[in-house]
mmCIF file of C-alpha atoms in Angstrom:
data_model
loop_
_atom_site.group_PDB
_atom_site.id
_atom_site.type_symbol
_atom_site.label_atom_id
_atom_site.label_comp_id
_atom_site.label_asym_id
_atom_site.label_seq_id
_atom_site.Cartn_x
_atom_site.Cartn_y
_atom_site.Cartn_z
ATOM 1 C CA UNK A 139 119.245 80.797 136.991
ATOM 2 C CA UNK A 140 121.743 77.986 137.417
ATOM 3 C CA UNK A 141 123.151 76.270 134.353
ATOM 4 C CA UNK A 142 123.787 72.581 134.981
ATOM 5 C CA UNK A 143 124.330 69.165 133.461
ATOM 6 C CA UNK A 144 121.847 67.003 135.344
ATOM 7 C CA UNK A 145 122.467 63.268 135.815
ATOM 8 C CA UNK A 146 119.603 60.836 136.348
ATOM 9 C CA UNK A 147 119.484 57.045 136.223
ATOM 10 C CA UNK A 148 116.793 54.562 135.303
ATOM 11 C CA UNK A 149 118.209 51.111 135.829
ATOM 12 C CA UNK A 150 121.007 50.537 133.331
ATOM 13 C CA UNK A 151 120.310 53.786 131.442
ATOM 14 C CA UNK A 152 121.843 57.087 132.514
ATOM 15 C CA UNK A 153 120.633 60.445 131.215
ATOM 16 C CA UNK A 154 122.726 63.613 131.076
ATOM 17 C CA UNK A 155 120.554 66.691 130.553
ATOM 18 C CA UNK A 156 121.993 70.005 129.360
ATOM 19 C CA UNK A 157 120.080 72.625 131.311
ATOM 20 C CA UNK A 158 120.537 76.358 130.834
ATOM 21 C CA UNK A 159 117.120 77.954 131.314
ATOM 22 C CA UNK A 160 116.356 80.977 129.178
ATOM 23 C CA UNK A 161 119.299 80.363 126.847
ATOM 24 C CA UNK A 162 118.097 77.324 124.886
ATOM 25 C CA UNK A 163 120.573 75.196 126.853
ATOM 26 C CA UNK A 164 123.591 77.128 125.557
ATOM 27 C CA UNK A 165 126.692 75.534 127.052
ATOM 28 C CA UNK A 166 129.065 77.518 129.250
ATOM 29 C CA UNK A 167 132.459 76.491 130.606
ATOM 30 C CA UNK A 168 131.001 75.207 133.849
ATOM 31 C CA UNK A 169 128.668 72.921 131.912
ATOM 32 C CA UNK A 170 131.539 71.613 129.762
ATOM 33 C CA UNK A 171 133.422 70.760 132.946
ATOM 34 C CA UNK A 172 130.365 69.048 134.449
ATOM 35 C CA UNK A 173 129.843 67.105 131.237
ATOM 36 C CA UNK A 174 133.425 65.821 131.285
ATOM 37 C CA UNK A 175 133.219 64.885 134.974
ATOM 38 C CA UNK A 176 129.929 63.038 134.562
ATOM 39 C CA UNK A 177 131.143 61.145 131.505
ATOM 40 C CA UNK A 178 134.341 60.119 133.309
ATOM 41 C CA UNK A 179 132.326 58.745 136.236
ATOM 42 C CA UNK A 180 129.798 56.940 134.042
ATOM 43 C CA UNK A 181 132.516 55.417 131.878
ATOM 44 C CA UNK A 182 133.773 53.314 134.797
ATOM 45 C CA UNK A 183 130.327 52.538 136.205
ATOM 46 C CA UNK A 184 129.697 48.855 135.473
ATOM 47 C CA UNK A 185 125.999 49.203 136.305
ATOM 48 C CA UNK A 186 125.429 51.531 133.334
ATOM 49 C CA UNK A 187 124.953 50.112 129.834
ATOM 50 C CA UNK A 188 123.789 53.137 127.842
ATOM 51 C CA UNK A 189 123.902 56.923 128.214
ATOM 52 C CA UNK A 190 121.349 59.321 126.721
ATOM 53 C CA UNK A 191 122.364 62.963 126.272
ATOM 54 C CA UNK A 192 119.603 65.515 125.794
ATOM 55 C CA UNK A 193 118.601 69.105 126.392
ATOM 56 C CA UNK A 194 116.112 70.311 128.970
ATOM 57 C CA UNK A 195 112.664 71.016 127.522
ATOM 58 C CA UNK A 196 111.677 70.513 123.909
ATOM 59 C CA UNK A 197 112.970 73.694 122.231
ATOM 60 C CA UNK A 198 116.660 72.846 122.050
ATOM 61 C CA UNK A 199 119.254 70.160 122.498
ATOM 62 C CA UNK A 200 121.743 73.009 122.851
ATOM 63 C CA UNK A 201 121.862 76.260 120.901
ATOM 64 C CA UNK A 202 125.668 76.467 120.894
ATOM 65 C CA UNK A 203 128.064 77.983 123.384
ATOM 66 C CA UNK A 204 127.075 80.684 125.849
ATOM 67 C CA UNK A 205 128.398 83.660 123.870
ATOM 68 C CA UNK A 206 127.990 86.135 126.731
ATOM 69 C CA UNK A 207 130.759 84.261 128.514
ATOM 70 C CA UNK A 208 133.208 84.665 125.636
ATOM 71 C CA UNK A 209 133.720 88.351 126.386
ATOM 72 C CA UNK A 210 135.392 87.562 129.712
ATOM 73 C CA UNK A 211 136.353 83.865 129.641
ATOM 74 C CA UNK A 212 137.809 83.729 126.133
ATOM 75 C CA UNK A 213 139.277 87.195 125.619
ATOM 76 C CA UNK A 214 142.965 86.272 125.322
ATOM 77 C CA UNK A 215 144.907 83.499 123.585
ATOM 78 C CA UNK A 216 145.714 81.895 126.931
ATOM 79 C CA UNK A 217 142.065 81.953 127.963
ATOM 80 C CA UNK A 218 140.928 80.636 124.576
ATOM 81 C CA UNK A 219 143.371 77.712 124.682
ATOM 82 C CA UNK A 220 142.194 76.792 128.187
ATOM 83 C CA UNK A 221 138.499 77.227 127.384
ATOM 84 C CA UNK A 222 138.486 75.205 124.199
ATOM 85 C CA UNK A 223 140.849 72.632 125.650
ATOM 86 C CA UNK A 224 138.145 71.950 128.233
ATOM 87 C CA UNK A 225 135.501 71.734 125.495
ATOM 88 C CA UNK A 226 137.632 69.241 123.565
ATOM 89 C CA UNK A 227 138.201 67.225 126.757
ATOM 90 C CA UNK A 228 134.443 66.930 127.300
ATOM 91 C CA UNK A 229 133.878 65.858 123.691
ATOM 92 C CA UNK A 230 136.671 63.295 123.956
ATOM 93 C CA UNK A 231 135.144 61.941 127.165
ATOM 94 C CA UNK A 232 131.928 61.240 125.246
ATOM 95 C CA UNK A 233 133.716 59.806 122.208
ATOM 96 C CA UNK A 234 135.950 57.552 124.334
ATOM 97 C CA UNK A 235 133.181 56.266 126.610
ATOM 98 C CA UNK A 236 132.998 52.442 126.486
ATOM 99 C CA UNK A 237 129.217 52.573 126.947
ATOM 100 C CA UNK A 238 127.013 53.328 123.923
ATOM 101 C CA UNK A 239 125.790 56.936 123.816
ATOM 102 C CA UNK A 240 122.628 58.356 122.260
ATOM 103 C CA UNK A 241 121.914 62.010 121.508
ATOM 104 C CA UNK A 242 118.187 62.693 121.925
ATOM 105 C CA UNK A 243 117.763 65.828 119.840
ATOM 106 C CA UNK A 244 114.775 68.156 119.957
ATOM 107 C CA UNK A 245 114.804 71.576 118.338
ATOM 108 C CA UNK A 246 118.038 73.532 117.975
ATOM 109 C CA UNK A 247 121.276 71.549 117.801
ATOM 110 C CA UNK A 248 123.733 74.293 116.976
ATOM 111 C CA UNK A 249 127.462 74.852 117.427
ATOM 112 C CA UNK A 250 128.574 73.139 120.621
ATOM 113 C CA UNK A 251 125.323 71.188 120.665
ATOM 114 C CA UNK A 252 126.124 69.797 117.223
ATOM 115 C CA UNK A 253 129.632 68.954 118.411
ATOM 116 C CA UNK A 254 128.233 66.942 121.339
ATOM 117 C CA UNK A 255 125.736 65.121 119.142
ATOM 118 C CA UNK A 256 128.475 64.405 116.612
ATOM 119 C CA UNK A 257 130.577 62.397 119.062
ATOM 120 C CA UNK A 258 127.662 60.299 120.317
ATOM 121 C CA UNK A 259 127.243 56.825 118.835
ATOM 122 C CA UNK A 260 123.651 57.394 117.695
ATOM 123 C CA UNK A 261 121.667 60.583 117.055
ATOM 124 C CA UNK A 262 117.868 60.428 117.141
ATOM 125 C CA UNK A 263 116.061 63.676 116.375
ATOM 126 C CA UNK A 264 112.557 64.989 115.930
ATOM 127 C CA UNK A 265 111.216 66.460 112.708
ATOM 128 C CA UNK A 266 111.495 69.965 114.162
ATOM 129 C CA UNK A 267 115.222 69.637 114.857
ATOM 130 C CA UNK A 268 117.663 71.955 113.104
ATOM 131 C CA UNK A 269 121.405 71.765 112.826
ATOM 132 C CA UNK A 270 124.320 74.031 112.027
ATOM 133 C CA UNK A 271 127.276 76.088 113.192
ATOM 134 C CA UNK A 272 126.881 79.626 111.808
ATOM 135 C CA UNK A 273 129.975 80.932 113.585
ATOM 136 C CA UNK A 274 131.309 82.522 110.395
ATOM 137 C CA UNK A 275 128.788 85.287 111.117
ATOM 138 C CA UNK A 276 130.345 85.797 114.550
ATOM 139 C CA UNK A 277 133.881 86.149 113.259
ATOM 140 C CA UNK A 278 135.485 83.096 114.847
ATOM 141 C CA UNK A 279 136.434 79.636 113.648
ATOM 142 C CA UNK A 280 135.715 76.227 115.124
ATOM 143 C CA UNK A 281 138.525 74.907 117.300
ATOM 144 C CA UNK A 282 140.186 71.922 115.540
ATOM 145 C CA UNK A 283 139.773 69.754 118.642
ATOM 146 C CA UNK A 284 136.019 70.355 118.435
ATOM 147 C CA UNK A 285 135.842 69.845 114.680
ATOM 148 C CA UNK A 286 137.384 66.379 114.751
ATOM 149 C CA UNK A 287 134.320 64.396 115.783
ATOM 150 C CA UNK A 288 132.047 66.038 113.235
ATOM 151 C CA UNK A 289 134.637 65.605 110.495
ATOM 152 C CA UNK A 290 134.871 61.879 111.215
ATOM 153 C CA UNK A 291 131.093 61.626 111.232
ATOM 154 C CA UNK A 292 130.088 63.629 108.167
ATOM 155 C CA UNK A 293 133.243 64.071 106.100
ATOM 156 C CA UNK A 294 135.007 67.099 104.690
ATOM 157 C CA UNK A 295 132.366 68.059 102.119
ATOM 158 C CA UNK A 296 129.573 68.327 104.700
ATOM 159 C CA UNK A 297 131.840 70.123 107.178
ATOM 160 C CA UNK A 298 132.728 72.699 104.538
ATOM 161 C CA UNK A 299 129.055 73.232 103.723
ATOM 162 C CA UNK A 300 128.194 73.724 107.385
ATOM 163 C CA UNK A 301 131.107 76.016 108.215
ATOM 164 C CA UNK A 302 131.539 77.996 104.990
ATOM 165 C CA UNK A 303 127.840 78.699 104.350
ATOM 166 C CA UNK A 304 126.747 78.900 107.955
ATOM 167 C CA UNK A 305 123.393 77.541 106.832
ATOM 168 C CA UNK A 306 120.958 75.901 109.252
ATOM 169 C CA UNK A 307 119.859 72.423 108.119
ATOM 170 C CA UNK A 308 116.480 70.899 108.820
ATOM 171 C CA UNK A 309 116.133 67.330 110.097
ATOM 172 C CA UNK A 310 115.653 65.834 106.635
ATOM 173 C CA UNK A 311 118.789 67.488 105.275
ATOM 174 C CA UNK A 312 120.779 66.433 108.333
ATOM 175 C CA UNK A 313 119.689 62.828 107.813
ATOM 176 C CA UNK A 314 120.591 62.898 104.132
ATOM 177 C CA UNK A 315 124.064 64.201 104.984
ATOM 178 C CA UNK A 316 124.694 61.542 107.634
ATOM 179 C CA UNK A 317 124.522 63.883 110.615
ATOM 180 C CA UNK A 318 121.697 61.977 112.299
ATOM 181 C CA UNK A 319 120.791 58.309 112.650
ATOM 182 C CA UNK A 320 117.007 58.569 112.661
ATOM 183 C CA UNK A 321 114.280 61.199 112.319
ATOM 184 C CA UNK A 322 110.951 60.603 114.064
ATOM 185 C CA UNK A 323 107.797 62.676 114.669
ATOM 186 C CA UNK A 324 108.155 65.276 117.389
ATOM 187 C CA UNK A 325 105.888 63.511 119.877
ATOM 188 C CA UNK A 326 107.743 60.207 119.520
ATOM 189 C CA UNK A 327 111.387 61.252 119.744
ATOM 190 C CA UNK A 328 111.921 60.653 123.463
ATOM 191 C CA UNK A 329 110.131 57.296 123.350
ATOM 192 C CA UNK A 330 112.226 56.203 120.367
ATOM 193 C CA UNK A 331 115.511 57.295 121.952
ATOM 194 C CA UNK A 332 114.826 55.381 125.148
ATOM 195 C CA UNK A 333 113.485 52.372 123.245
ATOM 196 C CA UNK A 334 116.808 52.398 121.393
ATOM 197 C CA UNK A 335 118.650 52.533 124.714
ATOM 198 C CA UNK A 336 116.679 49.540 125.981
ATOM 199 C CA UNK A 337 117.521 47.571 122.826
ATOM 200 C CA UNK A 338 121.192 48.318 123.440
ATOM 201 C CA UNK A 339 120.880 47.252 127.080
ATOM 202 C CA UNK A 340 119.364 43.928 125.996
ATOM 203 C CA UNK A 341 122.663 43.032 124.326
ATOM 204 C CA UNK A 342 125.881 41.935 125.977
ATOM 205 C CA UNK A 343 127.566 45.054 127.415
ATOM 206 C CA UNK A 344 131.121 43.826 126.886
ATOM 207 C CA UNK A 345 130.274 43.216 123.241
ATOM 208 C CA UNK A 346 128.971 46.776 122.853
ATOM 209 C CA UNK A 347 132.260 48.123 124.159
ATOM 210 C CA UNK A 348 134.288 45.850 121.870
ATOM 211 C CA UNK A 349 132.253 46.842 118.838
ATOM 212 C CA UNK A 350 132.953 50.516 119.572
ATOM 213 C CA UNK A 351 136.639 49.752 120.100
ATOM 214 C CA UNK A 352 137.081 47.804 116.856
ATOM 215 C CA UNK A 353 135.121 50.273 114.743
ATOM 216 C CA UNK A 354 137.412 53.055 115.953
ATOM 217 C CA UNK A 355 140.513 50.931 115.376
ATOM 218 C CA UNK A 356 139.485 49.999 111.826
ATOM 219 C CA UNK A 357 138.892 53.651 110.982
ATOM 220 C CA UNK A 358 142.625 54.243 111.353
ATOM 221 C CA UNK A 359 143.151 52.460 108.037
ATOM 222 C CA UNK A 360 146.034 50.382 109.423
ATOM 223 C CA UNK A 361 145.766 46.585 109.050
ATOM 224 C CA UNK A 362 145.285 44.576 112.225
ATOM 225 C CA UNK A 363 148.349 42.787 113.547
ATOM 226 C CA UNK A 364 148.264 39.194 114.798
ATOM 227 C CA UNK A 365 147.898 40.218 118.439
ATOM 228 C CA UNK A 366 144.908 42.402 117.616
ATOM 229 C CA UNK A 367 143.279 39.640 115.588
ATOM 230 C CA UNK A 368 143.650 37.301 118.566
ATOM 231 C CA UNK A 369 142.322 39.982 120.944
ATOM 232 C CA UNK A 370 139.155 40.264 118.870
ATOM 233 C CA UNK A 371 138.170 36.831 120.232
ATOM 234 C CA UNK A 372 138.413 37.861 123.894
ATOM 235 C CA UNK A 373 134.691 37.143 124.179
ATOM 236 C CA UNK A 374 135.453 33.388 124.125
ATOM 237 C CA UNK A 375 136.530 33.577 127.767
ATOM 238 C CA UNK A 376 133.491 35.487 129.036
ATOM 239 C CA UNK A 377 130.485 34.274 131.002
ATOM 240 C CA UNK A 378 128.277 36.417 128.780
ATOM 241 C CA UNK A 379 129.339 34.477 125.685
ATOM 242 C CA UNK A 380 128.453 31.174 127.318
ATOM 243 C CA UNK A 381 125.177 32.650 128.563
ATOM 244 C CA UNK A 382 124.279 34.031 125.132
ATOM 245 C CA UNK A 383 124.804 30.684 123.435
ATOM 246 C CA UNK A 384 122.961 28.779 126.148
ATOM 247 C CA UNK A 385 120.014 31.182 126.026
ATOM 248 C CA UNK A 386 119.792 30.820 122.252
ATOM 249 C CA UNK A 387 119.818 27.026 122.415
ATOM 250 C CA UNK A 388 117.304 26.995 125.274
ATOM 251 C CA UNK A 389 115.075 29.548 123.510
ATOM 252 C CA UNK A 390 115.067 32.051 126.376
ATOM 253 C CA UNK A 391 116.237 35.599 126.927
ATOM 254 C CA UNK A 392 119.886 35.879 127.986
ATOM 255 C CA UNK A 393 120.876 37.448 131.297
ATOM 256 C CA UNK A 394 124.169 39.239 130.738
ATOM 257 C CA UNK A 395 126.386 40.250 133.651
ATOM 258 C CA UNK A 396 129.230 42.082 131.907
ATOM 259 C CA UNK A 397 131.752 39.410 132.791
#
């Protein structure tokens, strides 16, 4: 059966669905390439205000990489550098997206699935979700370009626990360690993820992008220079800022136009 990354739209919300039937949505190279291409297109789509990433069905977000492919597609150093360079490119496309991203996690979120979730802005999972990267039992290490997002999210101590023990965490443990944003009952996870997306869409889209930009910039640890401080007030020249203030004063819902 075909393995795909399926794109659907519902108004301002786009959904990317990891779909590899019979393999718990394990991600192969073709899917990584599709993921990067879709994210690149959505990133410049001004009609989109939030992107939800999820797995097909309810058993798995993604149960890691498609290991059967490694025998042929990742057998040499040259192949491995190409393969994992493409994986890192897809993860960077998610991390760098100006639109807010939500990982809707059901069931297994392992290896590459955990890497994808880790670079999303928010991660909403069900109580049955489980997380980990037990690749120490397979004899290979996580590519540094894939480790970066998870390291920024959870820190060195949690990364060492995940990679050195190879233990699978339940949803409660993942929440305690900062790997997920919210844990909800199994039957409510999709509703909660899309309700979250709608709350994001109700805000000013330019502001969402700026908040992502400044959070990333501040994480560098370098102080802002005068030009950056001035740039943080770019909203003063936007229609959305004037609309937001007017709507507040007139006690009505704002209508933002991303300009």
